[in-house]
Coordinates of C-alpha atoms in Angstrom, one line a residue:
Chain A
M176 CA 131.9 110.4 109.2
D177 CA 134.5 111.3 106.6
K178 CA 133.4 110.4 103.2
T179 CA 135.3 111.3 100.1
Q180 CA 133.2 113.6 97.9
N181 CA 133.6 112.6 94.3
N182 CA 131.1 114.2 92.0
K183 CA 132.6 112.4 89.0
A184 CA 130.1 109.6 89.8
W185 CA 127.4 111.8 88.4
F186 CA 128.8 111.1 84.9
L187 CA 127.9 107.4 85.4
V188 CA 124.2 108.2 85.4
L189 CA 124.5 110.4 82.3
P190 CA 123.6 107.6 79.8
V191 CA 120.4 107.0 81.7
L192 CA 119.6 110.7 81.8
V193 CA 120.0 110.9 78.0
L194 CA 117.8 107.9 77.5
V195 CA 115.1 109.2 79.8
A196 CA 115.3 112.6 78.1
I197 CA 114.6 111.1 74.7
S198 CA 112.0 108.6 75.9
A199 CA 110.1 110.7 78.4
V200 CA 111.2 114.3 78.9
L201 CA 111.1 115.3 75.2
P202 CA 107.6 113.9 74.5
L203 CA 106.4 115.5 77.7
M204 CA 107.8 118.8 76.5
T205 CA 105.7 118.7 73.3
V206 CA 102.7 118.2 75.6
V207 CA 103.8 121.2 77.6
N208 CA 104.2 123.1 74.3
Y209 CA 100.6 122.3 73.3
A210 CA 99.3 123.2 76.7
F211 CA 100.6 126.8 76.6
N212 CA 100.0 127.5 72.9
D213 CA 97.2 127.4 70.4
T214 CA 97.7 126.0 66.9
F215 CA 95.7 125.8 63.7
G216 CA 98.0 123.3 62.1
N217 CA 101.0 124.0 59.8
N218 CA 103.2 124.0 62.9
E219 CA 102.2 127.5 63.7
F220 CA 101.8 128.3 67.4
F221 CA 100.3 131.2 69.2
W222 CA 101.0 131.8 72.9
A223 CA 97.9 131.1 75.0
G224 CA 99.3 131.4 78.5
L225 CA 97.2 129.7 81.1
E226 CA 94.0 129.9 79.0
W227 CA 93.7 126.2 78.5
F228 CA 94.3 125.5 82.1
E229 CA 91.6 127.9 83.2
E230 CA 89.2 126.4 80.7
M231 CA 89.9 122.9 82.0
V232 CA 89.8 123.7 85.7
T233 CA 86.4 125.3 85.3
S234 CA 85.1 122.7 82.8
D235 CA 82.0 120.8 84.0
R236 CA 82.8 118.0 81.7
L237 CA 86.2 117.5 83.4
H238 CA 84.6 117.8 86.9
E239 CA 82.1 115.1 86.0
A240 CA 84.8 112.8 84.6
L241 CA 86.9 113.3 87.7
G242 CA 83.9 112.6 89.9
R243 CA 83.2 109.3 88.0
Q244 CA 86.9 108.5 88.2
I245 CA 87.1 108.9 92.0
L246 CA 83.9 107.0 92.5
F247 CA 85.2 104.2 90.3
S248 CA 88.5 103.9 92.1
A249 CA 86.8 104.0 95.5
I250 CA 84.4 101.3 94.6
I251 CA 87.0 98.9 93.1
L252 CA 89.3 99.5 96.1
A253 CA 86.5 98.8 98.5
I254 CA 85.7 95.6 96.8
E255 CA 89.1 94.3 95.6
V256 CA 91.1 94.8 98.9
P257 CA 88.7 93.0 101.3
L258 CA 88.0 90.3 98.6
G259 CA 91.7 89.8 97.9
I260 CA 92.4 89.4 101.6
L261 CA 89.5 87.0 102.0
I262 CA 90.8 84.9 99.0
A263 CA 94.4 84.9 100.4
L264 CA 93.2 83.8 103.8
N265 CA 91.5 80.8 102.3
M266 CA 94.2 79.7 99.9
P267 CA 96.0 76.5 100.7
K268 CA 99.4 77.2 102.4
S269 CA 101.5 74.5 100.7
G270 CA 101.5 71.5 98.5
F271 CA 100.0 70.7 95.1
W272 CA 96.8 72.6 95.7
A273 CA 98.7 75.7 96.7
S274 CA 100.6 75.7 93.4
L275 CA 97.4 75.0 91.4
V276 CA 95.5 77.8 93.1
L277 CA 98.3 80.2 92.6
I278 CA 98.4 79.5 88.8
L279 CA 94.6 79.8 88.5
I280 CA 94.6 83.0 90.5
S281 CA 97.3 84.5 88.4
L282 CA 95.6 83.8 85.0
P283 CA 93.5 87.0 84.8
L284 CA 96.6 89.1 85.4
L285 CA 98.2 87.6 82.3
I286 CA 95.5 88.6 79.9
P287 CA 96.0 91.8 77.9
F288 CA 93.8 94.7 78.8
N289 CA 92.0 94.9 75.5
V290 CA 91.4 91.1 75.5
V291 CA 89.8 91.4 78.9
G292 CA 87.6 94.2 77.6
T293 CA 86.6 92.1 74.6
I294 CA 85.9 89.0 76.7
W295 CA 83.5 91.0 78.9
Q296 CA 82.0 92.9 76.0
I297 CA 81.0 89.6 74.4
F298 CA 80.2 87.9 77.8
G299 CA 77.7 90.6 78.7
R300 CA 75.9 90.9 75.4
V301 CA 72.2 90.1 75.7
D302 CA 72.0 88.4 72.2
I303 CA 75.0 86.1 72.3
G304 CA 76.9 86.6 75.6
L305 CA 76.7 83.8 78.2
L306 CA 76.2 86.3 81.0
G307 CA 73.8 88.7 79.3
H308 CA 71.8 86.0 77.7
T309 CA 71.5 84.0 80.9
L310 CA 70.4 87.1 82.9
A311 CA 67.8 87.9 80.2
A312 CA 66.6 84.3 80.3
I313 CA 66.0 84.4 84.0
G314 CA 64.1 87.6 83.7
I315 CA 66.6 90.2 84.8
D316 CA 66.6 93.3 82.7
Y317 CA 70.3 93.8 82.0
N318 CA 71.8 95.7 79.2
Y319 CA 75.1 97.5 79.5
T320 CA 74.7 99.4 76.3
N321 CA 71.8 101.5 77.2
D322 CA 71.6 101.3 81.0
A323 CA 74.1 103.4 82.9
I324 CA 73.9 101.3 86.1
D325 CA 74.3 98.1 84.2
A326 CA 77.3 99.6 82.4
W327 CA 78.9 100.6 85.7
I328 CA 78.3 97.1 87.2
T329 CA 79.8 95.5 84.2
V330 CA 82.9 97.7 84.3
I331 CA 83.4 97.2 88.0
V332 CA 82.8 93.4 87.9
M333 CA 85.3 93.2 85.0
D334 CA 87.9 95.2 87.0
V335 CA 87.3 93.0 90.1
W336 CA 87.7 89.9 87.9
H337 CA 90.9 91.2 86.3
W338 CA 92.7 92.7 89.3
T339 CA 91.5 91.1 92.6
S340 CA 94.2 88.4 92.0
L341 CA 96.9 91.0 92.4
V342 CA 95.7 92.0 95.9
A343 CA 95.2 88.3 96.7
L344 CA 98.7 87.4 95.6
L345 CA 100.3 90.2 97.5
A346 CA 98.2 89.5 100.7
Y347 CA 99.1 85.8 100.3
A348 CA 102.8 86.6 100.2
G349 CA 102.4 88.6 103.4
L350 CA 100.5 85.8 105.1
Q351 CA 103.2 83.2 104.1
S352 CA 105.8 85.3 105.9
I353 CA 104.1 84.9 109.3
P354 CA 105.9 82.3 111.4
Q355 CA 103.8 79.3 112.6
A356 CA 104.7 80.2 116.2
Y357 CA 102.3 83.2 116.1
Y358 CA 99.3 81.1 115.2
Q359 CA 100.3 78.6 117.9
A360 CA 100.7 81.4 120.5
A361 CA 97.3 82.7 119.5
K362 CA 95.7 79.3 120.1
I363 CA 97.5 79.1 123.5
D364 CA 96.1 82.5 124.3
Q365 CA 92.6 81.3 123.3
A366 CA 92.3 84.1 120.7
T367 CA 89.3 84.2 118.4
R368 CA 89.6 83.9 114.7
W369 CA 88.9 87.6 114.5
S370 CA 91.7 88.5 117.0
V371 CA 94.1 86.3 115.0
F372 CA 93.2 88.3 111.9
R373 CA 93.2 91.7 113.7
Y374 CA 96.4 91.3 115.7
I375 CA 98.5 88.9 113.8
E376 CA 97.6 88.7 110.1
L377 CA 96.6 92.2 109.4
P378 CA 99.7 93.9 111.0
K379 CA 102.0 91.5 109.1
M380 CA 100.1 92.1 105.8
K381 CA 100.1 95.9 106.2
G382 CA 103.2 96.6 104.1
V383 CA 102.1 94.5 101.1
L384 CA 98.6 95.8 101.4
L385 CA 99.7 99.3 101.1
I386 CA 101.6 98.4 97.9
A387 CA 98.5 96.7 96.6
I388 CA 96.3 99.7 97.4
L389 CA 98.8 102.0 95.7
L390 CA 99.0 99.9 92.6
R391 CA 95.3 99.4 92.4
F392 CA 94.6 103.0 92.9
M393 CA 97.0 104.2 90.3
D394 CA 95.9 101.7 87.7
S395 CA 92.3 102.3 88.3
F396 CA 92.7 106.0 88.2
M397 CA 94.3 105.7 84.8
I398 CA 92.0 103.0 83.5
Y399 CA 91.3 103.3 79.8
T400 CA 91.4 100.2 77.6
E401 CA 88.9 97.9 79.3
P402 CA 85.9 100.3 79.7
F403 CA 86.7 101.8 76.3
V404 CA 86.4 98.4 74.7
V405 CA 83.3 97.4 76.6
T406 CA 81.2 100.6 76.8
G407 CA 83.2 103.1 74.8
G408 CA 82.5 105.5 77.7
G409 CA 78.7 105.2 77.4
P410 CA 75.9 105.0 77.5
G411 CA 76.0 108.8 77.2
N412 CA 79.0 109.8 79.2
S413 CA 78.2 107.5 82.2
T414 CA 81.4 105.5 82.0
T415 CA 83.6 108.2 80.6
F416 CA 86.6 108.2 83.0
L417 CA 89.4 110.7 82.8
S418 CA 91.6 108.8 80.3
I419 CA 88.7 108.1 78.0
D420 CA 87.6 111.8 78.2
L421 CA 91.2 112.8 77.5
A422 CA 91.5 110.6 74.5
K423 CA 88.2 111.8 73.1
M424 CA 89.3 115.4 73.5
A425 CA 92.7 114.9 72.0
T426 CA 92.2 112.4 69.2
G427 CA 88.4 112.7 68.7
Q428 CA 87.8 116.4 68.8
F429 CA 91.5 117.3 68.1
D430 CA 91.4 119.9 70.9
L431 CA 95.1 119.5 71.5
G432 CA 95.5 122.6 73.7
P433 CA 92.9 121.7 76.4
A434 CA 93.9 118.1 76.2
A435 CA 97.5 118.9 76.8
A436 CA 96.6 121.1 79.8
F437 CA 94.3 118.4 81.1
S438 CA 97.1 115.8 80.7
L439 CA 99.6 117.8 82.7
M440 CA 97.1 118.3 85.6
Y441 CA 96.1 114.6 85.4
F442 CA 99.8 113.6 85.6
C443 CA 100.4 116.0 88.6
V444 CA 97.4 114.6 90.5
I445 CA 98.7 111.0 90.1
L446 CA 102.2 112.1 91.0
L447 CA 100.9 113.9 94.1
I448 CA 98.8 110.9 95.3
S449 CA 101.7 108.5 94.7
W450 CA 103.9 110.7 96.7
V451 CA 101.5 110.7 99.6
F452 CA 101.3 106.9 99.5
Y453 CA 105.1 106.7 99.3
T454 CA 105.5 109.0 102.3
V455 CA 103.0 107.1 104.3
M456 CA 104.7 103.8 103.6
T457 CA 108.2 104.9 104.3
N458 CA 107.0 106.5 107.6
L459 CA 105.3 103.2 108.6
D460 CA 108.6 101.4 107.8
R461 CA 110.5 103.8 110.0
E462 CA 108.0 103.3 112.8
E463 CA 108.4 99.6 112.5
N464 CA 112.1 99.8 112.8
R465 CA 112.1 102.1 115.7
Chain B
M89 CA 95.0 72.0 137.6
S90 CA 95.3 68.3 137.1
Q91 CA 97.7 65.4 136.6
I92 CA 98.7 64.9 133.0
T93 CA 98.8 61.4 131.8
L94 CA 100.3 60.2 128.5
S95 CA 99.1 56.8 127.7
K96 CA 100.7 54.6 124.9
L97 CA 101.6 57.9 123.2
A98 CA 103.6 57.9 120.0
H99 CA 103.9 60.4 117.2
S100 CA 105.1 60.3 113.6
Y101 CA 105.2 63.3 111.3
S102 CA 104.9 60.9 108.4
A103 CA 101.3 59.9 107.5
T104 CA 102.3 56.3 106.9
P105 CA 105.1 55.4 109.3
K106 CA 106.8 52.2 108.3
S107 CA 109.5 51.6 110.9
E108 CA 110.3 52.8 114.4
A109 CA 112.7 55.3 112.8
D110 CA 109.8 57.2 111.3
Y111 CA 108.5 58.1 114.8
A112 CA 109.6 61.4 116.3
L113 CA 108.2 60.0 119.5
K114 CA 108.4 56.3 120.3
E115 CA 105.6 54.8 122.3
M116 CA 105.7 56.0 125.9
D117 CA 103.6 56.0 129.1
H118 CA 104.3 58.9 131.3
V119 CA 102.6 60.8 134.1
W120 CA 103.2 64.4 135.0
Q121 CA 102.2 64.9 138.6
D122 CA 99.9 67.8 139.4
G123 CA 102.0 70.7 140.6
G124 CA 105.4 69.2 139.6
A125 CA 108.2 71.3 138.3
Y126 CA 109.7 69.2 135.5
A127 CA 112.6 69.8 133.2
L128 CA 112.6 68.1 129.9
L129 CA 116.2 67.7 128.9
G130 CA 117.7 66.3 125.7
S131 CA 119.7 67.3 122.6
S132 CA 118.1 69.0 119.7
G133 CA 115.7 66.9 117.6
C134 CA 115.1 64.3 120.3
G135 CA 111.3 65.0 120.3
K136 CA 111.1 67.4 123.2
T137 CA 109.1 70.1 121.4
T138 CA 106.9 67.5 119.7
L139 CA 106.0 66.1 123.2
L140 CA 105.3 69.6 124.5
N141 CA 103.1 70.4 121.5
I142 CA 101.1 67.2 122.0
I143 CA 100.4 68.2 125.6
S144 CA 99.2 71.6 124.6
G145 CA 97.2 70.2 121.6
L146 CA 99.1 72.0 118.9
V147 CA 100.0 68.5 117.5
R148 CA 97.6 65.6 117.6
P149 CA 99.5 62.4 118.4
S150 CA 99.5 59.5 115.8
Q151 CA 98.5 57.1 118.6
G152 CA 97.8 57.0 122.3
R153 CA 95.8 59.2 124.6
V154 CA 96.5 62.4 126.5
L155 CA 94.5 62.8 129.8
F156 CA 94.1 65.8 132.0
G157 CA 93.0 64.3 135.3
D158 CA 90.4 61.8 134.2
R159 CA 89.4 63.8 131.1
D160 CA 90.6 62.5 127.7
V161 CA 91.7 65.6 125.8
T162 CA 93.5 63.8 122.9
D163 CA 91.0 65.3 120.4
A164 CA 90.4 68.6 122.3
A165 CA 91.7 71.8 120.6
T166 CA 94.4 73.9 122.2
T167 CA 91.9 76.6 123.2
E168 CA 89.8 74.0 125.2
R169 CA 92.7 72.7 127.2
N170 CA 93.4 76.0 129.0
I171 CA 97.2 75.5 129.0
A172 CA 99.9 78.1 128.7
Q173 CA 103.0 77.7 126.5
V174 CA 106.0 79.9 126.0
F175 CA 108.0 79.4 122.8
Q176 CA 111.7 79.5 122.1
F177 CA 111.5 82.8 120.1
P178 CA 109.4 85.7 121.3
V179 CA 105.9 86.0 120.0
V180 CA 104.3 89.4 120.8
Y181 CA 101.3 91.1 119.2
D182 CA 103.2 94.1 117.6
T183 CA 100.4 96.5 117.4
M184 CA 99.3 96.1 121.0
T185 CA 100.8 97.8 124.0
V186 CA 102.8 95.8 126.5
R187 CA 99.7 96.0 128.8
D188 CA 97.4 94.6 126.1
N189 CA 99.8 91.9 125.3
L190 CA 99.8 90.7 128.9
S191 CA 96.1 91.0 129.4
F192 CA 95.2 89.3 126.0
P193 CA 94.7 85.7 127.4
L194 CA 92.6 87.1 130.3
R195 CA 90.4 89.2 128.0
N196 CA 89.9 86.2 125.7
R197 CA 88.6 84.3 128.7
G198 CA 86.2 87.2 129.5
M199 CA 87.7 88.0 133.0
D200 CA 86.5 91.2 134.6
A201 CA 88.4 94.4 134.1
A202 CA 89.4 95.1 137.7
Y203 CA 90.9 91.6 138.0
I204 CA 92.8 91.9 134.7
A205 CA 94.3 95.3 135.7
K206 CA 95.4 93.9 139.1
R207 CA 96.8 90.7 137.6
V208 CA 98.6 92.5 134.8
N209 CA 100.3 94.8 137.2
Q210 CA 101.4 91.8 139.3
I211 CA 103.0 90.1 136.3
A212 CA 104.5 93.3 135.0
Q213 CA 106.2 93.8 138.3
M214 CA 107.6 90.2 138.1
I215 CA 109.1 90.7 134.7
G216 CA 110.2 94.2 135.5
M217 CA 108.1 96.0 132.9
E218 CA 105.8 98.2 134.9
A219 CA 107.4 101.3 133.5
I220 CA 106.7 100.5 129.9
L221 CA 103.2 99.0 130.2
N222 CA 101.7 101.6 127.9
R223 CA 104.4 101.3 125.2
K224 CA 103.8 99.5 121.9
A225 CA 105.4 96.1 121.9
R226 CA 106.8 96.8 118.5
G227 CA 110.4 98.0 118.6
L228 CA 111.3 96.5 121.9
T229 CA 114.4 94.4 122.1
A230 CA 114.3 90.6 121.7
D231 CA 114.7 89.9 125.4
A232 CA 112.1 92.4 126.4
K233 CA 109.7 90.7 123.9
Q234 CA 110.5 87.4 125.3
K235 CA 109.8 88.6 128.8
I236 CA 106.4 89.7 127.5
S237 CA 105.9 86.2 126.1
L238 CA 106.8 84.7 129.5
G239 CA 104.5 87.1 131.2
R240 CA 101.7 86.2 128.9
G241 CA 102.4 82.5 129.7
M242 CA 102.1 83.1 133.4
V243 CA 99.2 85.6 133.5
R244 CA 96.4 83.0 133.8
E245 CA 96.1 81.5 137.3
D246 CA 93.8 78.7 136.4
V247 CA 95.8 77.0 133.7
N248 CA 96.3 73.2 133.7
A249 CA 100.0 73.5 133.1
I250 CA 102.6 76.0 131.9
L251 CA 104.9 74.7 129.2
F252 CA 108.2 76.4 128.5
D253 CA 110.0 75.5 125.2
E254 CA 113.5 76.7 125.7
P255 CA 112.2 80.1 126.7
L256 CA 115.4 81.7 127.8
T257 CA 117.4 81.2 124.6
V258 CA 117.4 84.8 123.6
I259 CA 117.8 86.3 127.1
D260 CA 121.1 87.4 128.3
P261 CA 122.9 85.3 130.9
H262 CA 122.3 87.6 133.9
M263 CA 118.6 88.0 133.2
K264 CA 118.4 84.2 132.5
W265 CA 119.3 83.4 136.1
E266 CA 116.9 86.0 137.5
L267 CA 114.0 84.9 135.4
R268 CA 114.6 81.3 136.2
T269 CA 114.6 82.1 139.9
Q270 CA 111.3 84.0 139.4
L271 CA 109.8 81.0 137.6
K272 CA 110.8 78.8 140.5
Q273 CA 109.3 81.3 143.0
L274 CA 106.1 81.4 141.0
H275 CA 106.0 77.7 141.0
R276 CA 106.2 77.6 144.8
Q277 CA 103.6 80.4 145.0
F278 CA 100.9 79.0 142.7
G279 CA 101.8 75.3 142.4
H280 CA 101.2 75.1 138.6
T281 CA 102.5 72.1 136.8
M282 CA 105.4 73.4 134.9
I283 CA 107.3 71.6 132.1
Y284 CA 110.4 73.3 131.1
V285 CA 112.2 72.1 127.9
T286 CA 115.8 72.8 127.6
H287 CA 119.1 71.3 126.3
D288 CA 121.1 73.1 129.0
Q289 CA 121.7 70.8 131.9
T290 CA 122.4 73.6 134.4
E291 CA 119.1 75.2 133.5
A292 CA 117.3 71.9 133.9
L293 CA 119.0 71.0 137.2
T294 CA 118.4 74.3 138.8
F295 CA 114.8 74.7 137.7
A296 CA 113.3 71.3 138.3
D297 CA 112.4 68.9 141.0
K298 CA 112.2 66.1 138.5
V299 CA 114.3 66.0 135.3
V300 CA 113.1 64.0 132.4
V301 CA 115.8 63.1 129.9
M302 CA 114.8 62.3 126.4
Y303 CA 116.9 60.6 123.7
D304 CA 115.9 59.7 120.2
G305 CA 112.2 60.0 120.8
R306 CA 112.2 58.2 124.1
V307 CA 112.0 59.2 127.7
V308 CA 115.2 57.4 128.9
Q309 CA 115.0 58.5 132.5
M310 CA 113.0 60.6 134.9
G311 CA 114.5 61.4 138.3
T312 CA 115.9 63.9 140.7
P313 CA 119.1 65.6 139.6
E314 CA 120.9 63.3 142.0
D315 CA 119.5 60.1 140.4
L316 CA 120.6 61.3 137.0
F317 CA 124.1 61.9 138.3
E318 CA 124.6 58.8 140.4
T319 CA 122.7 56.2 138.5
P320 CA 122.1 57.2 134.9
A321 CA 119.6 54.7 133.4
H322 CA 121.0 55.1 129.9
T323 CA 124.5 55.8 128.6
F324 CA 123.1 59.0 127.0
V325 CA 122.1 60.3 130.4
G326 CA 125.6 59.6 131.7
Y327 CA 127.1 61.4 128.8
F328 CA 124.6 64.3 128.7
I329 CA 124.5 65.1 132.5
G330 CA 127.8 66.2 134.1
S331 CA 130.7 68.1 132.8
P332 CA 132.5 66.2 131.5
G333 CA 130.1 63.3 131.1
M334 CA 130.5 59.8 132.4
N335 CA 133.4 57.6 131.3
L336 CA 132.3 54.5 129.5
F337 CA 134.5 51.5 128.8
D338 CA 133.8 48.3 127.0
A339 CA 134.3 45.5 129.5
E340 CA 133.4 41.9 130.4
V341 CA 131.3 41.6 133.5
T342 CA 131.3 38.4 135.6
G343 CA 129.9 38.4 139.1
T344 CA 131.2 41.4 141.0
E345 CA 134.1 42.1 138.7
A346 CA 134.6 43.7 135.3
R347 CA 137.5 42.9 133.1
L348 CA 138.9 45.8 131.2
Q349 CA 141.4 44.6 128.6
G350 CA 143.5 42.7 131.2
A351 CA 142.8 44.8 134.2
T352 CA 140.2 43.9 136.8
V353 CA 137.8 46.4 138.4
S354 CA 135.7 45.7 141.4
L355 CA 132.0 46.7 140.8
G356 CA 130.6 46.7 144.4
A357 CA 127.5 44.7 143.2
A358 CA 126.9 41.3 141.7
Y359 CA 125.7 40.8 138.1
G360 CA 124.3 37.8 136.3
P361 CA 125.2 37.0 132.7
I362 CA 124.8 40.1 130.5
K363 CA 123.6 40.0 126.9
G364 CA 124.6 42.6 124.3
R365 CA 127.4 45.2 124.3
T366 CA 128.6 45.5 127.8
Q367 CA 130.0 48.7 129.2
I368 CA 130.9 50.0 132.5
G369 CA 130.4 53.7 133.4
I370 CA 132.1 55.8 136.0
R371 CA 131.8 59.6 136.6
P372 CA 135.0 61.6 136.3
E373 CA 134.3 62.7 139.8
Y374 CA 134.8 59.1 141.1
V375 CA 138.0 58.4 139.2
V376 CA 140.8 58.6 141.8
L377 CA 144.2 59.5 140.5
G378 CA 147.1 58.1 142.4
D379 CA 150.1 55.8 142.3
E380 CA 148.1 52.6 142.2
G381 CA 145.6 50.9 139.9
L382 CA 145.4 51.1 136.1
P383 CA 148.0 53.0 134.2
I384 CA 146.7 55.9 132.0
D385 CA 148.2 58.1 129.3
V386 CA 147.5 61.8 130.2
K387 CA 146.8 63.8 127.1
R388 CA 146.2 67.2 128.7
V389 CA 145.0 68.9 131.8
E390 CA 142.3 71.7 131.7
D391 CA 142.0 74.1 134.5
V392 CA 138.4 75.1 134.9
G393 CA 138.8 77.1 138.1
R394 CA 137.6 75.1 141.1
H395 CA 139.2 71.9 139.8
R396 CA 141.1 70.5 137.0
I397 CA 140.0 68.1 134.3
V398 CA 142.5 65.4 133.3
R399 CA 142.0 64.2 129.7
A400 CA 143.6 60.8 129.3
S401 CA 143.3 57.4 127.8
L402 CA 143.0 54.0 129.4
N403 CA 144.1 51.2 127.1
G404 CA 143.2 53.3 124.2
Q405 CA 139.8 54.3 125.4
P406 CA 139.3 58.0 126.4
L407 CA 139.1 58.7 130.1
N408 CA 138.3 61.9 132.0
A409 CA 139.1 62.5 135.6
I410 CA 138.5 65.3 138.0
L411 CA 141.6 66.4 139.9
P412 CA 140.4 68.3 143.1
E413 CA 141.8 71.7 143.9
G414 CA 145.2 71.4 145.5
A415 CA 145.8 67.8 144.4
S416 CA 148.8 67.2 142.1
L417 CA 149.2 64.9 139.2
P418 CA 151.5 61.9 140.1
S419 CA 154.5 61.4 137.8
D420 CA 153.3 57.9 136.8
P421 CA 149.5 58.5 137.0
R422 CA 147.3 55.5 137.7
V423 CA 143.6 55.4 138.4
T424 CA 141.3 53.5 140.7
F425 CA 137.5 53.7 140.6
A426 CA 135.7 54.7 143.8
P427 CA 133.9 51.6 145.2
G428 CA 130.2 51.3 144.5
R429 CA 130.2 54.2 142.0
T430 CA 130.4 52.1 138.9
N431 CA 127.4 51.4 136.7
V432 CA 127.0 48.6 134.2
Y433 CA 125.3 49.0 130.9
A434 CA 124.0 46.4 128.4
D435 CA 123.3 47.8 125.0
D436 CA 123.2 51.3 126.5
W437 CA 120.7 50.5 129.2
R438 CA 121.7 50.2 132.9
V439 CA 121.7 46.8 134.5
Q440 CA 120.7 46.6 138.1
G441 CA 123.2 44.7 140.2
R442 CA 122.5 42.7 143.4
A443 CA 124.0 44.1 146.6
V444 CA 126.8 42.1 148.0

């Protein structure tokens, strides 16, 4: 193929590059600056090399936060993906009820993160919250402010409440794209309900489910606002996830060097995992089109 | 295997049908004989697919009953009816291999593995896919996928009937002919009741022993290809079967003669008084061109190979005639109608004449 090479086209993306430089690259560079230097204020910096990175990589505190973070993401994915699919399978396919259910399902997605946190913070309180008070009234010992397990349950239930809709909506879109003939053929072939799911619905939903898993993984891995509002990372450090730990370190203790090194590694981890997902998805697409 | 009876069957997609026009299928009584090879022929939207889906149980009729033998299956689910159906567009299970696709209906019925393996190989041989049995069905061409669908339709030996809903639409012409021949062969071998929906008359006439012609939600005629050609029961059958279709002229019929705007045509049978719009129909094959008879205006002549089609008009009404190979068009062309080949229609339905 003969294509005219015209590198002048690169100039057309220049405005975007400038904008991105100002909005993303420059702020990121200040983080890089903090990560490799030590400062005592007054804009004086002393070269620290990889010292902060070493400190962070070997920090027990970070390891624990990372462990909690991975556990949290794993649990919410294990709940939200199957639950979302289950909801999507049972949603009406068309008509008035389909529209109504779609709106109801979407509602949690429209609520700002800190409002979600506040809702559950109040909802779970033993003294005035509907949930907490009810549980106490029927004799269940529940208190998210001083019991780590209760705090975890609250944070997970809150995330499931907030985000299962996203998985459900994506799965629903995938289901809607399956032509009726597939279901008819399955009936003719005397397939069981499970076979219909396994061989028709699941393969057709695969693409959107991968996107759902990617989005839910990234969001849950970076979660900050909601658990911060509800538990503040406690009791103790039991719900201190990576972002919360990072914010404590940077703005609470003002350890800018370690926090910056931590940020960079955190960013790289998310970038790496997203790249893995992206590669898997594009490979699946290729396989599909082969 | 059993005879399929449709009794007082009608279907409307509207929940509250008001007039006859709301019915996709008008009330009908029809029997599909056990082991028959039927073609269901009609133009798009005439209710063919609806009828098929009612037989397989994918659609529940608004009224009437469906019987398999003596058993009333009107309310039985598709899975209970043990019926095979092949759809217009290929439906394959993408993540399964070709082999698993073909064996799927058998596995769902809990057949034993040795039988399944044998039967799948048989079917694979028939559709010419033995070589790719272990390949994933995803990524095959549309006609390969459709062959899998066909194979899946035929894999069960004990089905009550096999329904084909325009199954060869996506197959290329050469393969079409081959698959149709194989279906026919399969029919002879196993004697399944087969109903084959199509809007292609060649396909219908070559596949079926009995052709059922549908028009506007009704079965207008069922008969052998010859019946449909010689004595179409409805003007639609005359128009739809044959290439070109039957010529129809408005006429007045009295006794054994029809008057066609001044000219008189002998009908070869006697008719009583006829109510409604009266037409006479004659196949282009039976229109004889010569120096005698009714004068026509020739518009054009089409050479289709074995013969030529003369497009003309007779007193302002269009007329087609077949000019046999070697025959020449007279300079002042006139037509006569072959005796005994003319049919009479009242409001589109054929009127039976008395022999004279």
